[in-house]
Amino acid sequence: MSTNSTATPPPWPTRDQVIAALGTMGDRDDLHPNWGSVLGRLRQDAERHTALRAARELLEHERQALAGERPDAAPVDARPSGSLAVFDAITKVAELEAMALCAYVRCGQAALELAAVGAAPASWSEPLAGERPRVDGDGEPLPPEPGEALGDLRVPEALAGAPGVDLLHVALRQFAALEAARQEWEDAFGCNEWCDDLEAGCGGGPHISEHMIDEAHEIEREMDRAPEYLADYADAAAWTLTHGLRDRLHAPASAQGPRGGES
C-alpha cells in the first residue's frame, strides 16, 4: 500500500492475508450460500491478479538483463533482440493483469453495495448488480474510478459512518493524489495563454523545459500509480467484507443451499 494516505492509517493487510481471509470466511457454515460464491470469486480474482503481477515483474527482470540494464548482469549476456521479445510478452501479461484487477475490484465494490443494504445475492452464479465491467469503444474493460454511480468506487451511503470501513476511506483518499498529479501536470506542462499568441501554434503539449525534466518524471510516477491504488482499494473491499461487515453475510436460519437456480 502507498504511504501517502493518512498519518496513522489502520493496519493494512497483505494480499496473502486478504486471500486467506476470503478462503476462511467463504468456508463458514453460517455464511449465506450465495455470499460464499461471491467470496469465492473474489478470492479467485485476487489470486489471478497476484499471479499475473508476479509474472510481469519476473519478465521485466529478465528484460532488463537481456537489455543490459541490470548492473548485476554480465554485459556479454545482453541480447537486445531477446529483450524485445520479452517486452512483447510483458505487454500481453500486463493486459491480462489489468483485466484481472478490474474484475477483482468490481466484484468487491458490487458486494459492498449489496452488503450495505443488508441483502444477500439473489443468485449463486450470476454477477452482482454493477459487477460486469463497463467497456470502451473497442470492447475493452474500463477500470472503475471513484464516483457516485453504481459500479463506481465509493463507500455506500449506508456504510459511510459504520465501524469497520476505515480501510475503504483510506484507499479512496489515495485517488485524490492521482487527480492532484494530473492537475499539477496540466498546470506545469500543458498549453497556456502564451500558446494562443503563437502564429504557427505551439504544436500541442507537453511543454517541458530541460531544467524541469526531473520534476516531470516525478509527477509522471504519481500519475502511473493508478493500478497500485486500484489494487489497494480491491484489497480494502475484500478485507472489509470479511472483517468489518462479516455479520451482514450470515445465512438466515432457513437458508438451505445455493439460490438462483443452482442445486
Coordinates of C-alpha atoms in Angstrom, one line a residue:
M1 CA 0.0 0.0 0.0
S2 CA 1.1 3.6 -0.6
T3 CA 2.1 5.6 2.4
N4 CA 0.6 9.0 1.3
S5 CA -2.8 8.5 2.8
T6 CA -3.2 9.4 6.5
A7 CA -0.7 9.9 9.3
T8 CA -1.9 6.9 11.2
P9 CA -3.8 4.6 8.8
P10 CA -5.3 1.3 10.1
P11 CA -3.1 -1.8 9.8
W12 CA -3.1 -2.7 6.1
P13 CA -3.4 -6.4 5.2
T14 CA -1.0 -8.1 2.8
R15 CA -2.5 -9.7 -0.3
D16 CA -1.8 -13.1 1.2
Q17 CA -3.8 -12.2 4.3
V18 CA -6.7 -11.0 2.1
I19 CA -6.7 -14.2 0.1
A20 CA -6.6 -16.3 3.3
A21 CA -9.4 -14.3 4.9
L22 CA -11.6 -14.8 1.8
G23 CA -11.0 -18.5 1.9
T24 CA -11.7 -18.8 5.7
M25 CA -14.8 -16.7 5.6
G26 CA -16.1 -18.4 2.4
D27 CA -15.9 -21.9 4.2
R28 CA -18.0 -20.9 7.2
D29 CA -21.2 -22.8 7.8
D30 CA -23.1 -19.7 8.9
L31 CA -22.4 -17.8 5.7
H32 CA -25.3 -17.3 3.3
P33 CA -24.5 -19.8 0.4
N34 CA -24.7 -17.1 -2.3
W35 CA -22.3 -14.9 -0.3
G36 CA -19.9 -17.9 -0.3
S37 CA -19.9 -17.9 -4.0
V38 CA -19.2 -14.1 -4.2
L39 CA -16.3 -14.5 -1.7
G40 CA -15.0 -17.4 -3.8
R41 CA -15.0 -15.2 -6.9
L42 CA -13.2 -12.5 -5.1
R43 CA -10.5 -15.0 -3.9
Q44 CA -10.0 -16.3 -7.5
D45 CA -9.7 -12.8 -8.8
A46 CA -7.2 -11.8 -6.2
E47 CA -5.1 -14.9 -6.8
R48 CA -5.2 -14.4 -10.5
H49 CA -4.2 -10.8 -10.3
T50 CA -1.4 -11.7 -7.8
A51 CA 0.0 -14.4 -10.1
L52 CA -0.1 -12.2 -13.2
R53 CA 1.5 -9.3 -11.4
A54 CA 4.4 -11.6 -10.2
A55 CA 4.8 -13.0 -13.8
R56 CA 5.0 -9.5 -15.2
E57 CA 7.7 -8.5 -12.6
L58 CA 9.7 -11.6 -13.4
L59 CA 9.5 -10.9 -17.1
E60 CA 10.6 -7.3 -16.6
H61 CA 13.6 -8.5 -14.5
E62 CA 14.5 -10.8 -17.4
R63 CA 14.1 -8.0 -20.0
Q64 CA 16.4 -5.7 -18.1
A65 CA 19.1 -8.4 -18.0
L66 CA 18.8 -9.1 -21.8
A67 CA 18.8 -5.3 -22.5
G68 CA 22.0 -4.9 -20.3
E69 CA 20.2 -2.6 -17.9
R70 CA 20.8 -4.6 -14.8
P71 CA 24.1 -3.7 -13.0
D72 CA 24.4 -7.3 -11.7
A73 CA 24.1 -8.9 -15.1
A74 CA 27.2 -9.5 -17.2
P75 CA 27.3 -7.3 -20.4
V76 CA 28.1 -10.4 -22.5
D77 CA 24.7 -11.9 -21.6
A78 CA 22.9 -8.9 -23.1
R79 CA 20.8 -9.8 -26.1
P80 CA 18.8 -6.8 -27.4
S81 CA 16.7 -8.9 -29.8
G82 CA 15.7 -11.1 -26.9
S83 CA 14.7 -8.2 -24.7
L84 CA 12.3 -7.0 -27.5
A85 CA 10.6 -10.4 -27.5
V86 CA 10.3 -10.3 -23.7
F87 CA 8.9 -6.8 -23.9
D88 CA 6.1 -8.1 -26.1
A89 CA 5.3 -10.8 -23.6
I90 CA 5.3 -8.2 -20.8
T91 CA 2.7 -6.2 -22.7
K92 CA 0.4 -9.3 -23.1
V93 CA 0.7 -10.3 -19.4
A94 CA 0.1 -6.7 -18.4
E95 CA -3.2 -6.7 -20.3
L96 CA -4.3 -9.9 -18.5
E97 CA -3.2 -8.4 -15.2
A98 CA -5.3 -5.3 -15.8
M99 CA -8.4 -7.4 -16.7
A100 CA -7.9 -9.5 -13.5
L101 CA -7.6 -6.4 -11.4
C102 CA -10.7 -4.8 -13.0
A103 CA -12.7 -8.0 -12.2
Y104 CA -11.4 -8.1 -8.6
V105 CA -12.3 -4.5 -7.7
R106 CA -15.7 -4.6 -9.5
C107 CA -16.7 -7.7 -7.7
G108 CA -15.6 -6.2 -4.4
Q109 CA -17.5 -2.9 -5.0
A110 CA -20.7 -4.7 -6.1
A111 CA -20.5 -6.8 -2.9
L112 CA -20.1 -3.7 -0.7
E113 CA -23.2 -2.2 -2.3
L114 CA -25.3 -5.3 -1.6
A115 CA -24.0 -5.7 2.0
A116 CA -24.7 -2.0 2.7
V117 CA -28.5 -2.7 2.3
G118 CA -28.3 -5.9 4.2
A119 CA -29.3 -8.1 1.3
A120 CA -27.9 -11.4 0.0
P121 CA -27.0 -12.2 -3.6
A122 CA -30.1 -13.4 -5.5
S123 CA -28.0 -16.0 -7.4
W124 CA -25.2 -18.3 -6.7
S125 CA -23.7 -17.9 -10.2
E126 CA -24.9 -14.7 -11.7
P127 CA -22.8 -11.5 -11.4
L128 CA -24.0 -8.9 -8.9
A129 CA -25.5 -5.6 -10.0
G130 CA -22.6 -3.4 -11.1
E131 CA -20.1 -6.3 -11.2
R132 CA -20.0 -6.5 -15.0
P133 CA -17.4 -4.0 -16.3
R134 CA -18.1 -1.0 -18.4
V135 CA -16.3 -1.2 -21.7
D136 CA -14.8 1.3 -24.1
G137 CA -15.5 1.6 -27.9
D138 CA -13.2 -1.3 -28.6
G139 CA -14.9 -3.6 -26.0
E140 CA -12.0 -3.3 -23.6
P141 CA -13.0 -3.1 -19.9
L142 CA -12.6 0.3 -18.3
P143 CA -11.0 0.4 -14.8
P144 CA -13.5 1.8 -12.3
E145 CA -12.9 5.2 -10.7
P146 CA -14.3 7.0 -7.6
G147 CA -17.8 8.3 -8.2
E148 CA -21.4 8.2 -7.0
A149 CA -23.0 5.9 -9.6
L150 CA -23.5 2.1 -9.3
G151 CA -20.1 0.5 -10.1
D152 CA -18.1 3.5 -9.1
L153 CA -15.6 3.2 -6.3
R154 CA -17.3 4.5 -3.2
V155 CA -18.3 3.8 0.4
P156 CA -22.1 3.2 0.1
E157 CA -24.0 5.9 2.0
A158 CA -25.4 3.3 4.4
L159 CA -21.9 2.4 5.4
A160 CA -20.3 5.9 5.5
G161 CA -20.2 6.1 9.3
A162 CA -20.2 2.4 10.0
P163 CA -17.4 0.8 12.1
G164 CA -15.0 -1.4 10.2
V165 CA -14.9 0.5 6.9
D166 CA -11.8 2.7 7.7
L167 CA -9.6 0.9 5.1
L168 CA -12.1 1.9 2.4
H169 CA -11.9 5.6 3.3
V170 CA -8.1 5.4 3.3
A171 CA -8.0 3.6 0.0
L172 CA -10.3 6.2 -1.6
R173 CA -8.2 9.1 -0.4
Q174 CA -5.3 7.8 -2.4
F175 CA -7.1 8.5 -5.7
A176 CA -7.1 12.2 -4.8
A177 CA -3.3 12.1 -5.3
L178 CA -3.9 11.0 -8.9
E179 CA -6.2 13.9 -9.6
A180 CA -3.8 16.3 -8.0
A181 CA -0.9 15.0 -10.1
R182 CA -2.9 15.3 -13.3
Q183 CA -3.8 18.9 -12.4
E184 CA -0.2 19.7 -11.5
W185 CA 1.0 18.2 -14.8
E186 CA -1.5 20.3 -16.8
D187 CA -0.6 23.5 -14.9
A188 CA 3.1 23.0 -15.3
F189 CA 3.4 21.5 -18.8
G190 CA 0.1 21.9 -20.6
C191 CA -0.8 24.6 -23.1
N192 CA -1.5 28.1 -21.7
E193 CA -2.2 31.6 -22.7
W194 CA 1.2 32.0 -24.3
C195 CA 0.4 29.3 -26.8
D196 CA -2.5 31.4 -28.1
D197 CA -0.2 34.1 -29.1
L198 CA 2.0 31.9 -31.4
E199 CA 1.1 32.5 -35.0
A200 CA 2.2 29.0 -36.1
G201 CA 0.7 27.4 -33.0
C202 CA 2.5 25.6 -30.2
G203 CA 2.3 22.1 -31.6
G204 CA 0.5 20.9 -28.6
G205 CA 1.8 19.9 -25.2
P206 CA 3.5 18.9 -23.2
H207 CA 5.9 21.9 -22.8
I208 CA 8.7 20.6 -20.6
S209 CA 11.8 22.7 -20.1
E210 CA 15.1 20.9 -19.7
H211 CA 15.5 22.0 -16.1
M212 CA 12.1 20.6 -15.2
I213 CA 12.6 17.1 -16.6
D214 CA 13.2 15.6 -13.2
E215 CA 10.0 17.2 -11.8
A216 CA 8.0 16.0 -14.8
H217 CA 9.2 12.4 -14.2
E218 CA 8.2 12.7 -10.5
I219 CA 4.7 13.8 -11.4
E220 CA 4.5 11.0 -14.0
R221 CA 5.4 8.4 -11.4
E222 CA 2.5 9.6 -9.3
M223 CA 0.1 9.6 -12.2
D224 CA 1.2 6.0 -13.1
R225 CA 0.2 4.7 -9.7
A226 CA -3.5 4.2 -10.6
P227 CA -3.2 0.4 -10.8
E228 CA -1.5 0.3 -7.4
Y229 CA -4.3 2.4 -5.8
L230 CA -6.9 0.3 -7.5
A231 CA -5.3 -2.9 -6.1
D232 CA -5.3 -1.3 -2.6
Y233 CA -9.0 -0.5 -2.9
A234 CA -9.8 -4.0 -4.0
D235 CA -8.0 -5.5 -1.1
A236 CA -9.7 -3.0 1.2
A237 CA -13.1 -4.0 -0.1
A238 CA -12.3 -7.7 0.4
W239 CA -10.9 -7.2 3.9
T240 CA -13.9 -5.1 4.9
L241 CA -16.3 -7.8 3.7
T242 CA -14.5 -10.5 5.7
H243 CA -14.0 -8.4 8.8
G244 CA -16.0 -5.2 9.4
L245 CA -19.1 -6.4 7.5
R246 CA -18.9 -10.1 8.2
D247 CA -22.1 -10.1 10.3
R248 CA -24.0 -8.9 7.2
L249 CA -23.1 -12.0 5.3
H250 CA -24.6 -14.6 7.7
A251 CA -27.2 -17.0 6.4
P252 CA -30.8 -16.8 7.8
A253 CA -32.0 -19.9 9.6
S254 CA -34.0 -21.0 6.6
A255 CA -31.1 -21.0 4.1
Q256 CA -30.7 -24.4 2.5
G257 CA -28.0 -24.3 -0.2
P258 CA -27.3 -22.2 -3.3
R259 CA -30.0 -19.9 -4.7
G260 CA -30.8 -18.6 -8.1
G261 CA -31.5 -21.9 -9.9
E262 CA -28.4 -23.7 -8.7
S263 CA -28.8 -27.1 -7.0

